[in-house]
Amino acid sequence: MARLKQTYPDTGFFGIGIVNNADELNIGTLWRSAYIMGASFIFTVDRKYKRQTSDVVNAWQKVPLYHYDDIEGLLANLPYDTQLIGVELDESAKAIETFEHPHRCIYLLGNEQHGLPRQALDKCHQLVQLPGNYSLNVSIAGSIVMYDRTAKLKR
Ligand SMILES: C[S@@+](CC[C@H](N)C(=O)[O-])C[C@H]1O[C@@H](n2cnc3c(N)ncnc32)[C@H](O)[C@@H]1O
């Protein structure tokens, strides 16, 4: 039997989303970055999103957006063998500089005012944090994490 000689890069997949986002502009910005950085999907937990003018690349036509009512809903729909990675300034978080991104994972970001709730942090397989003592804007933090993943997996 003939065998297919073509090989495919095995860099897995990732999704990214925000729990209880306060500013819809941030989802629009994150969506645009997610499309450019190769995310398979984005999502919201708790609060829903309506399309924004910040989505100038029409990312909604290319990257699906899912909604989960709560963290349990997200966990119940985690793809097989896929890690939930909390992105948060936290004592137990690993520094992004040395973080090894799992091939299959979902990045979870927190609300602009309150961050990720403890209940969500406790459910994550790993936590990762960006440098600095002050929080970045949530869509900027998500975009940097996606860039770091893309850059490291290319090496
Ligand atoms: C503006 S921050 C939340 C700040 C909130 N006042 C707090 O103290 O938790 C919104 C989200 O962006 C992400 N974020 C911002 N800066 C970060 C950093 N340095 N490292 C990791 N995540 C960060 C986290 O997901 C965070 O929940």
Coordinates of C-alpha atoms and ligand atoms in Angstrom, one line a residue:
M1 CA 0.0 0.0 0.0
A2 CA 1.3 3.5 -0.9
R3 CA 2.2 5.6 2.1
L4 CA 1.8 9.4 2.3
K5 CA 5.2 10.9 2.4
Q6 CA 4.0 14.4 3.3
T7 CA 4.7 15.4 6.9
Y8 CA 2.9 18.0 8.9
P9 CA 4.4 20.2 11.7
D10 CA 3.1 19.0 15.1
T11 CA 2.7 22.2 17.0
G12 CA -0.7 21.2 18.4
F13 CA -3.3 23.9 18.9
F14 CA -4.5 26.5 21.4
G15 CA -7.5 28.6 22.4
I16 CA -7.6 31.7 24.5
G17 CA -10.3 33.5 26.4
I18 CA -11.3 35.9 29.2
V19 CA -13.4 35.2 32.3
N20 CA -16.1 37.9 33.0
N21 CA -14.5 40.5 30.7
A22 CA -15.6 44.1 31.5
D23 CA -14.6 45.9 28.4
E24 CA -15.8 44.4 25.1
L25 CA -13.0 46.3 23.2
N26 CA -10.5 43.9 24.9
I27 CA -12.2 40.8 23.4
G28 CA -12.1 42.5 20.0
T29 CA -8.4 43.2 20.3
L30 CA -7.7 39.7 21.7
W31 CA -9.7 38.2 18.8
R32 CA -7.6 40.0 16.2
S33 CA -4.3 39.0 17.9
A34 CA -5.6 35.4 18.2
Y35 CA -6.3 35.2 14.5
I36 CA -2.9 36.7 13.6
M37 CA -1.1 34.4 16.1
G38 CA -2.8 31.2 14.9
A39 CA -5.3 30.4 17.7
S40 CA -7.9 27.7 16.9
F41 CA -10.6 29.5 18.8
I42 CA -11.3 32.1 21.4
F43 CA -13.9 32.2 24.2
T44 CA -15.7 34.1 26.9
V45 CA -16.7 32.8 30.3
D46 CA -19.6 34.4 32.2
R47 CA -20.1 37.6 30.2
K48 CA -21.0 37.4 26.5
Y49 CA -19.5 39.5 23.7
K50 CA -20.9 41.5 20.8
R51 CA -18.8 42.3 17.8
Q52 CA -16.7 45.5 17.9
T53 CA -15.3 47.9 15.4
S54 CA -11.8 47.1 16.8
D55 CA -12.1 43.8 14.8
V56 CA -10.8 45.4 11.5
V57 CA -9.6 42.1 10.2
N58 CA -13.0 40.5 10.6
A59 CA -11.5 37.8 12.9
W60 CA -15.0 36.5 13.6
Q61 CA -15.1 35.1 10.1
K62 CA -11.9 33.1 10.6
V63 CA -11.6 32.1 14.3
P64 CA -14.7 30.8 16.2
L65 CA -15.8 32.4 19.4
Y66 CA -17.4 30.1 22.0
H67 CA -19.2 31.1 25.2
Y68 CA -19.3 29.2 28.5
D69 CA -21.7 30.2 31.3
D70 CA -19.1 29.4 33.9
I71 CA -15.7 27.8 34.6
E72 CA -17.4 24.4 35.0
G73 CA -18.8 24.8 31.5
L74 CA -15.4 25.5 30.1
L75 CA -13.9 22.5 32.0
A76 CA -16.6 20.2 30.8
N77 CA -15.7 21.1 27.2
L78 CA -11.9 21.0 27.4
P79 CA -10.6 19.1 24.4
Y80 CA -9.0 15.7 25.2
D81 CA -5.5 15.8 26.7
T82 CA -5.4 19.6 26.6
Q83 CA -4.1 21.8 29.5
L84 CA -5.8 24.8 31.0
I85 CA -3.2 27.5 31.5
G86 CA -4.0 30.4 33.8
V87 CA -2.4 33.7 32.8
E88 CA -2.0 35.6 36.0
L89 CA 0.4 37.4 38.3
D90 CA 0.4 34.9 41.1
E91 CA 3.0 33.5 43.5
S92 CA 2.7 30.0 42.0
A93 CA 2.9 31.2 38.4
K94 CA 5.9 30.2 36.2
A95 CA 7.8 33.0 34.5
I96 CA 7.0 33.3 30.8
E97 CA 10.7 33.5 29.9
T98 CA 11.3 29.8 30.8
F99 CA 7.7 28.5 30.4
E100 CA 7.2 25.6 28.0
H101 CA 3.9 25.9 26.3
P102 CA 2.1 22.6 26.1
H103 CA 1.3 21.6 22.5
R104 CA -2.4 21.5 23.3
C105 CA -3.6 24.1 25.7
I106 CA -6.2 26.8 26.5
Y107 CA -5.0 30.1 28.0
L108 CA -7.4 31.7 30.5
L109 CA -7.3 35.4 31.3
G110 CA -9.0 37.3 34.0
N111 CA -11.3 40.3 34.4
E112 CA -9.8 43.8 34.1
Q113 CA -10.7 44.8 37.7
H114 CA -10.5 41.5 39.7
G115 CA -8.2 39.2 37.7
L116 CA -8.9 35.4 37.6
P117 CA -11.0 34.2 40.5
R118 CA -9.3 31.8 42.9
Q119 CA -11.8 29.1 41.9
A120 CA -10.5 29.4 38.3
L121 CA -6.8 29.5 39.3
D122 CA -7.3 26.3 41.3
K123 CA -8.6 24.5 38.3
C124 CA -5.7 25.4 36.0
H125 CA -3.0 22.8 35.2
Q126 CA -0.3 25.5 35.3
L127 CA -0.1 29.3 35.7
V128 CA 2.2 31.6 33.8
Q129 CA 3.0 35.2 34.4
L130 CA 4.6 38.0 32.5
P131 CA 7.3 40.3 33.9
G132 CA 6.5 43.3 36.1
N133 CA 4.9 44.1 39.4
Y134 CA 1.8 45.8 37.8
S135 CA -0.8 44.2 35.6
L136 CA -0.9 44.7 31.9
N137 CA -4.1 45.3 29.9
V138 CA -5.8 41.9 29.6
S139 CA -5.7 41.8 25.7
I140 CA -2.1 42.9 25.7
A141 CA -1.2 40.1 28.2
G142 CA -3.0 37.6 26.0
S143 CA -1.2 38.8 22.9
I144 CA 2.2 38.6 24.5
V145 CA 1.5 35.0 25.7
M146 CA 0.4 34.0 22.2
Y147 CA 3.5 35.7 20.7
D148 CA 5.8 33.8 23.1
R149 CA 4.2 30.5 22.2
T150 CA 4.5 31.2 18.5
A151 CA 8.1 32.3 18.8
K152 CA 9.2 29.3 21.0
L153 CA 7.4 26.7 18.9
K154 CA 9.1 28.0 15.7
R155 CA 12.5 27.4 17.2
Ligands
LIG1 C1 -5.7 44.1 34.3 S1 -5.4 42.5 34.8 C2 -6.3 42.3 36.4 C3 -5.8 43.2 37.4 C4 -6.5 43.1 38.8 N1 -6.6 44.4 39.3 C5 -5.7 42.2 39.7 O1 -5.0 42.7 40.5 O2 -5.7 41.0 39.6 C6 -6.4 41.5 33.8 C7 -5.9 40.2 33.4 O3 -4.7 40.4 32.5 C8 -3.8 39.3 32.7 N2 -2.5 39.9 33.1 C9 -2.2 41.2 33.2 N3 -0.9 41.4 33.6 C10 -0.4 40.2 33.7 C11 0.9 39.7 34.0 N4 1.9 40.5 34.3 N5 1.1 38.4 34.1 C12 0.1 37.5 33.8 N6 -1.1 37.9 33.4 C13 -1.4 39.2 33.4 C14 -4.4 38.4 33.7 O4 -5.1 37.4 33.1 C15 -5.3 39.3 34.5 O5 -6.4 38.6 35.2

